[in-house]
Short mmCIF file of C-alpha atoms in Angstrom, two decimals:
data_model
loop_
_atom_site.label_atom_id
_atom_site.label_comp_id
_atom_site.label_asym_id
_atom_site.label_seq_id
_atom_site.Cartn_x
_atom_site.Cartn_y
_atom_site.Cartn_z
CA MET Y 1 -2.29 16.95 12.25
CA THR Y 2 -2.28 19.93 9.86
CA GLU Y 3 0.98 18.61 8.46
CA ALA Y 4 -0.45 15.13 7.93
CA VAL Y 5 -3.57 16.38 6.11
CA ALA Y 6 -1.67 18.96 4.04
CA SER Y 7 1.08 16.54 3.01
CA LEU Y 8 -1.49 13.88 2.08
CA GLY Y 9 -3.53 16.35 0.01
CA ILE Y 10 -0.49 17.81 -1.73
CA GLY Y 11 0.83 14.29 -2.34
CA ILE Y 12 -2.43 13.28 -4.02
CA ALA Y 13 -2.47 16.44 -6.20
CA VAL Y 14 1.19 16.07 -7.19
CA GLY Y 15 0.76 12.34 -7.86
CA TYR Y 16 -2.23 13.03 -10.10
CA LEU Y 17 -0.50 15.85 -12.04
CA SER Y 18 2.68 13.78 -12.45
CA GLN Y 19 0.77 10.76 -13.69
CA ARG Y 20 -1.25 12.72 -16.24
CA SER Y 21 1.88 14.44 -17.59
CA ARG Y 22 4.52 11.68 -17.14
CA LEU Y 23 6.71 14.32 -15.51
CA CYS Y 24 10.10 13.03 -14.35
CA PHE Y 25 12.89 15.10 -12.88
CA VAL Y 26 15.71 12.95 -14.24
CA GLY Y 27 13.87 11.85 -17.39
CA GLY Y 28 14.10 15.38 -18.80
CA PHE Y 29 17.88 15.56 -19.04
CA ARG Y 30 18.14 11.83 -19.89
CA ASP Y 31 15.73 12.09 -22.85
CA TRP Y 32 17.54 15.17 -24.11
CA LEU Y 33 20.90 13.36 -23.93
CA LEU Y 34 19.53 10.22 -25.59
CA PHE Y 35 17.11 11.56 -28.21
CA ARG Y 36 17.32 15.39 -28.06
CA GLU Y 37 13.70 15.12 -26.86
CA THR Y 38 12.71 18.23 -24.84
CA SER Y 39 9.15 17.52 -23.64
CA LEU Y 40 10.10 16.31 -20.15
CA LEU Y 41 13.01 18.75 -19.93
CA THR Y 42 10.67 21.71 -20.37
CA GLY Y 43 8.76 20.30 -17.39
CA VAL Y 44 11.87 20.32 -15.19
CA LEU Y 45 12.84 23.83 -16.33
CA ALA Y 46 9.26 25.09 -15.84
CA PHE Y 47 9.35 23.70 -12.29
CA ALA Y 48 12.60 25.48 -11.39
CA LEU Y 49 11.51 28.75 -13.01
CA THR Y 50 8.06 28.73 -11.38
CA ALA Y 51 9.56 27.98 -7.96
CA TRP Y 52 12.10 30.80 -8.46
CA VAL Y 53 9.24 33.25 -9.09
CA ALA Y 54 6.93 31.75 -6.45
CA TRP Y 55 9.39 32.03 -3.51
CA PRO Y 56 9.41 35.86 -3.36
CA LEU Y 57 5.67 35.97 -4.17
CA ALA Y 58 4.91 33.66 -1.23
CA ALA Y 59 7.10 35.84 1.01
CA LEU Y 60 5.12 38.92 -0.10
CA LEU Y 61 1.91 37.12 0.88
CA GLY Y 62 3.31 36.59 4.36
CA GLY Y 63 4.94 33.20 3.90
CA VAL Y 64 7.75 32.37 6.28
CA VAL Y 65 10.65 30.07 5.47
CA GLY Y 66 13.22 29.38 8.16
CA PRO Y 67 16.80 30.52 7.63
CA LEU Y 68 19.14 28.37 5.58
CA PRO Y 69 21.74 26.44 7.58
CA GLY Y 70 25.00 28.33 8.11
CA VAL Y 71 28.19 27.84 6.18
CA ALA Y 72 29.97 25.79 8.86
CA PHE Y 73 31.62 22.70 7.36
CA ALA Y 74 31.09 24.37 3.98
CA SER Y 75 33.59 22.23 2.09
CA LEU Y 76 32.24 19.02 3.63
CA SER Y 77 28.64 19.91 2.84
CA ALA Y 78 29.61 20.94 -0.69
CA GLY Y 79 31.24 17.56 -1.25
CA LEU Y 80 28.26 15.73 0.21
CA ALA Y 81 25.88 17.77 -1.95
CA VAL Y 82 27.74 17.01 -5.18
CA GLY Y 83 28.31 13.35 -4.26
CA GLY Y 84 24.74 12.80 -3.11
CA GLY Y 85 23.36 14.48 -6.23
CA LEU Y 86 25.60 12.37 -8.47
CA LEU Y 87 24.57 9.10 -6.83
CA LEU Y 88 20.91 10.11 -6.92
CA GLY Y 89 21.07 10.92 -10.64
CA LEU Y 90 22.87 7.67 -11.42
CA ALA Y 91 20.49 5.44 -9.42
CA SER Y 92 17.47 7.26 -10.87
CA VAL Y 93 18.49 6.81 -14.50
CA LEU Y 94 19.26 3.12 -13.95
CA ALA Y 95 15.91 2.63 -12.17
CA ASN Y 96 14.11 4.38 -15.05
CA GLY Y 97 12.85 7.41 -13.12
CA CYS Y 98 13.36 9.83 -10.24
CA PRO Y 99 11.83 9.02 -6.80
CA LEU Y 100 8.67 10.96 -7.72
CA ARG Y 101 8.27 9.06 -10.99
CA GLN Y 102 8.81 5.73 -9.18
CA HIS Y 103 5.84 6.48 -6.91
CA VAL Y 104 3.72 7.26 -9.98
CA LEU Y 105 4.79 4.05 -11.74
CA ALA Y 106 4.07 2.07 -8.57
CA GLY Y 107 0.60 3.65 -8.46
CA GLN Y 108 0.07 2.48 -12.04
CA GLY Y 109 0.98 -1.07 -11.00
CA ARG Y 110 4.63 -1.50 -12.08
CA GLY Y 111 6.06 -4.26 -9.89
CA ASP Y 112 9.67 -3.13 -10.26
CA SER Y 113 8.70 0.25 -8.79
CA TRP Y 114 7.19 -1.45 -5.73
CA ALA Y 115 10.52 -3.26 -5.27
CA TYR Y 116 12.21 0.15 -5.64
CA LEU Y 117 9.91 1.64 -2.96
CA ALA Y 118 10.74 -1.24 -0.60
CA GLY Y 119 14.43 -0.39 -1.05
CA PHE Y 120 13.59 3.30 -0.65
CA ALA Y 121 12.02 2.61 2.76
CA ALA Y 122 14.86 0.31 3.80
CA GLY Y 123 17.36 2.98 2.80
CA ALA Y 124 15.64 5.56 5.02
CA LEU Y 125 15.74 3.27 8.06
CA ALA Y 126 19.29 2.08 7.39
CA PHE Y 127 20.49 5.68 7.03
CA ARG Y 128 18.80 6.72 10.28
CA TYR Y 129 20.27 3.89 12.35
CA LEU Y 130 23.68 4.18 10.72
CA MET Y 131 23.70 7.88 11.61
CA LEU Y 132 22.71 7.02 15.20
CA LEU Y 133 25.63 4.56 15.38
CA VAL Y 134 28.01 7.20 14.04
CA VAL Y 135 26.77 9.73 16.60
CA ILE Y 136 27.03 7.27 19.50
CA TRP Y 137 30.47 6.14 18.33
CA GLY Y 138 31.52 9.79 18.04
CA LEU Y 139 30.50 10.40 21.64
CA MET X 1 -1.34 17.19 -19.93
CA LYS X 2 1.90 18.89 -20.96
CA PRO X 3 4.74 18.25 -18.47
CA TRP X 4 5.43 21.99 -18.09
CA VAL X 5 1.81 22.68 -17.08
CA ALA X 6 1.89 19.99 -14.39
CA ALA X 7 5.35 21.15 -13.28
CA MET X 8 4.13 24.72 -12.74
CA GLY X 9 1.24 23.48 -10.61
CA ILE X 10 3.53 21.27 -8.56
CA ALA X 11 6.01 24.12 -8.03
CA VAL X 12 3.26 26.43 -6.73
CA LEU X 13 1.95 23.72 -4.37
CA ALA X 14 5.45 22.93 -3.07
CA VAL X 15 6.37 26.58 -2.48
CA ALA X 16 3.03 27.31 -0.80
CA ALA X 17 3.39 24.27 1.46
CA SER X 18 6.94 25.32 2.42
CA SER X 19 5.89 28.93 3.09
CA PHE X 20 2.61 28.43 4.93
CA VAL X 21 2.33 24.88 6.33
CA ILE X 22 5.65 23.13 6.96
CA THR X 23 7.83 26.16 7.58
CA SER X 24 10.66 24.48 9.46
CA PRO X 25 13.15 23.13 8.48
CA PRO X 26 13.47 25.59 5.57
CA VAL X 27 12.10 24.57 2.15
CA TYR X 28 10.40 21.46 3.45
CA GLY X 29 6.91 21.61 1.96
CA PHE X 30 7.52 18.82 -0.49
CA CYS X 31 10.16 16.09 -0.52
CA VAL X 32 9.69 12.53 -1.67
CA ALA X 33 12.67 11.21 0.27
CA CYS X 34 12.75 13.28 3.50
CA HIS X 35 9.00 13.04 4.12
CA THR X 36 9.07 9.25 3.70
CA ARG X 37 12.03 9.10 6.12
CA ASP X 38 10.18 11.27 8.66
CA LEU X 39 7.09 9.07 8.42
CA LEU X 40 9.02 5.79 8.81
CA THR X 41 11.19 6.98 11.69
CA GLY X 42 8.23 8.56 13.49
CA THR X 43 9.71 12.08 13.31
CA ALA X 44 6.70 13.75 11.66
CA PRO X 45 3.43 12.41 10.18
CA LEU X 46 4.16 13.45 6.59
CA LEU X 47 2.02 11.37 4.22
CA THR X 48 3.45 12.74 0.96
CA GLY X 49 4.53 9.32 -0.34
CA VAL X 50 1.14 7.74 0.41
CA GLY X 51 -0.60 10.68 -1.29
CA LEU X 52 1.58 10.29 -4.39
CA LEU X 53 0.57 6.64 -4.75
CA ILE X 54 -3.13 7.49 -4.35
CA GLY X 55 -2.96 10.45 -6.76
CA ALA X 56 -1.05 8.45 -9.36
CA TYR X 57 -3.56 5.60 -9.09
CA LEU X 58 -6.47 8.02 -9.56
CA GLY X 59 -4.79 9.59 -12.59
CA ALA X 60 -3.96 6.22 -14.10
CA ARG X 61 -7.49 4.95 -13.56
CA GLN X 62 -8.89 8.01 -15.30
CA GLY X 63 -6.60 7.45 -18.29
CA GLY X 64 -7.07 3.66 -18.35
CA GLU X 65 -3.38 3.22 -17.54
CA VAL X 66 -3.56 0.96 -14.49
CA ARG X 67 -1.59 -2.10 -15.54
CA PRO X 68 -0.40 -4.39 -12.75
CA ARG X 69 2.89 -5.89 -13.89
CA ARG X 70 5.03 -8.41 -12.08
CA PRO X 71 8.50 -7.14 -11.15
CA GLU X 72 11.09 -8.18 -13.72
CA ARG X 73 14.22 -7.31 -11.78
CA PRO X 74 13.06 -6.81 -8.17
CA VAL X 75 16.44 -7.23 -6.48
CA ALA X 76 18.16 -4.69 -8.72
CA HIS X 77 15.33 -2.21 -8.22
CA PHE X 78 15.33 -2.74 -4.46
CA TRP X 79 18.99 -1.72 -4.30
CA LEU X 80 18.49 1.18 -6.71
CA GLY X 81 15.72 2.46 -4.43
CA PHE X 82 17.96 1.96 -1.40
CA LEU X 83 20.76 3.89 -3.10
CA ALA X 84 18.42 6.67 -4.26
CA MET X 85 17.11 7.19 -0.71
CA VAL X 86 20.55 7.26 0.89
CA ALA X 87 21.84 9.61 -1.83
CA SER X 88 18.84 11.90 -1.35
CA LEU X 89 19.36 12.05 2.41
CA VAL X 90 23.05 12.85 1.92
CA ALA X 91 22.26 15.59 -0.61
CA LEU X 92 19.44 16.85 1.69
CA GLY X 93 16.61 16.29 -0.73
CA CYS X 94 15.13 14.24 -3.53
CA THR X 95 15.28 15.61 -7.08
CA VAL X 96 12.23 17.81 -6.40
CA ARG X 97 13.47 19.36 -3.16
CA LEU X 98 16.97 19.91 -4.60
CA LEU X 99 15.43 22.05 -7.36
CA LEU X 100 13.16 23.80 -4.85
CA ARG X 101 16.15 24.66 -2.66
CA ALA X 102 18.22 25.78 -5.64
CA ALA X 103 15.38 28.06 -6.75
CA TYR X 104 15.22 29.40 -3.18
CA GLY X 105 18.87 30.39 -3.42
CA ASP X 106 20.58 27.64 -1.42
CA SER X 107 24.08 27.39 -2.90
CA ALA X 108 24.60 23.83 -1.60
CA ALA X 109 21.51 22.79 -3.57
CA VAL X 110 22.88 24.42 -6.72
CA LEU X 111 25.98 22.22 -6.30
CA ALA X 112 23.75 19.17 -5.70
CA VAL X 113 21.79 19.88 -8.89
CA GLY X 114 25.14 20.03 -10.72
CA GLY X 115 26.03 16.64 -9.24
CA LEU X 116 22.59 15.37 -10.24
CA ALA X 117 23.12 16.42 -13.86
CA ALA X 118 26.51 14.67 -13.87
CA GLY X 119 24.93 11.52 -12.39
CA ILE X 120 22.20 11.53 -15.04
CA ALA X 121 24.83 11.90 -17.77
CA LEU X 122 26.82 9.01 -16.30
CA GLY X 123 23.70 6.82 -16.02
CA THR X 124 22.67 7.64 -19.58
CA TRP X 125 26.16 6.73 -20.81
CA ILE X 126 25.86 3.37 -19.03
CA LEU X 127 22.45 2.78 -20.63
CA GLN X 128 23.85 3.55 -24.08
CA ARG X 129 26.81 1.25 -23.55
CA ARG X 130 24.51 -1.55 -22.40
CA ALA X 131 22.24 -1.04 -25.41
CA ARG X 132 25.19 -1.18 -27.82
CA ARG X 133 26.25 -4.50 -26.33
CA GLY X 134 22.69 -5.84 -26.55
CA LEU X 135 22.33 -6.21 -22.77
CA PRO X 136 18.98 -5.63 -21.03
#
């Protein structure tokens, strides 16, 4: 219940801030590559830098973050990380925005972003059931 | 609002949520992809995606930017969304969570952000090539 309320509230705040600022996590690098335009890129860099400072501060205030997963299957997970990141960047540029930006555009009424969100939901379900099949098959 | 101002606010919210509310799995306070997956598969009631739509609508209404537009290429965008979700789940996070994890010191996420940058460069190259050929 706490999780539901907190995630809804944070979602609303982040959606509002992103809409007012047009922040996009792939748009920054894309705009710099295309036009040498740095407005969105400073947003992405400010996010990373703030998070980097905020993690230890939150820990000082008593925040607890579970341990990172171990390094088993390190080479596999490294490959998956790079491959997943690459595919995500490619799909996001072609769709004209990162997943966060697509939610904002959908909230503004862009029909293509609603189609994107339908695919986003379908992808989540397909991935889950595909993984289940793989696990069952593996057993 | 300047993007960097909004980004700083979002980073503080995401880190606080990961440290004080959703503490396990690690660095899970904010993710556009994983939270939507958890909601749809009934794993956890994380309403981040719904909140984003509401917040964006409120912001757009305030700025007079609500403009309902019919989809122009719905099928292409459906598959791009599909691909983006699967890619995010493979990389263990959407663009936002990948950066959060990288800032936390997760080396796998640093690799994923590198892959992300390469994917953006590839996508931008495709856009430029399309534009040169006069394609949509």
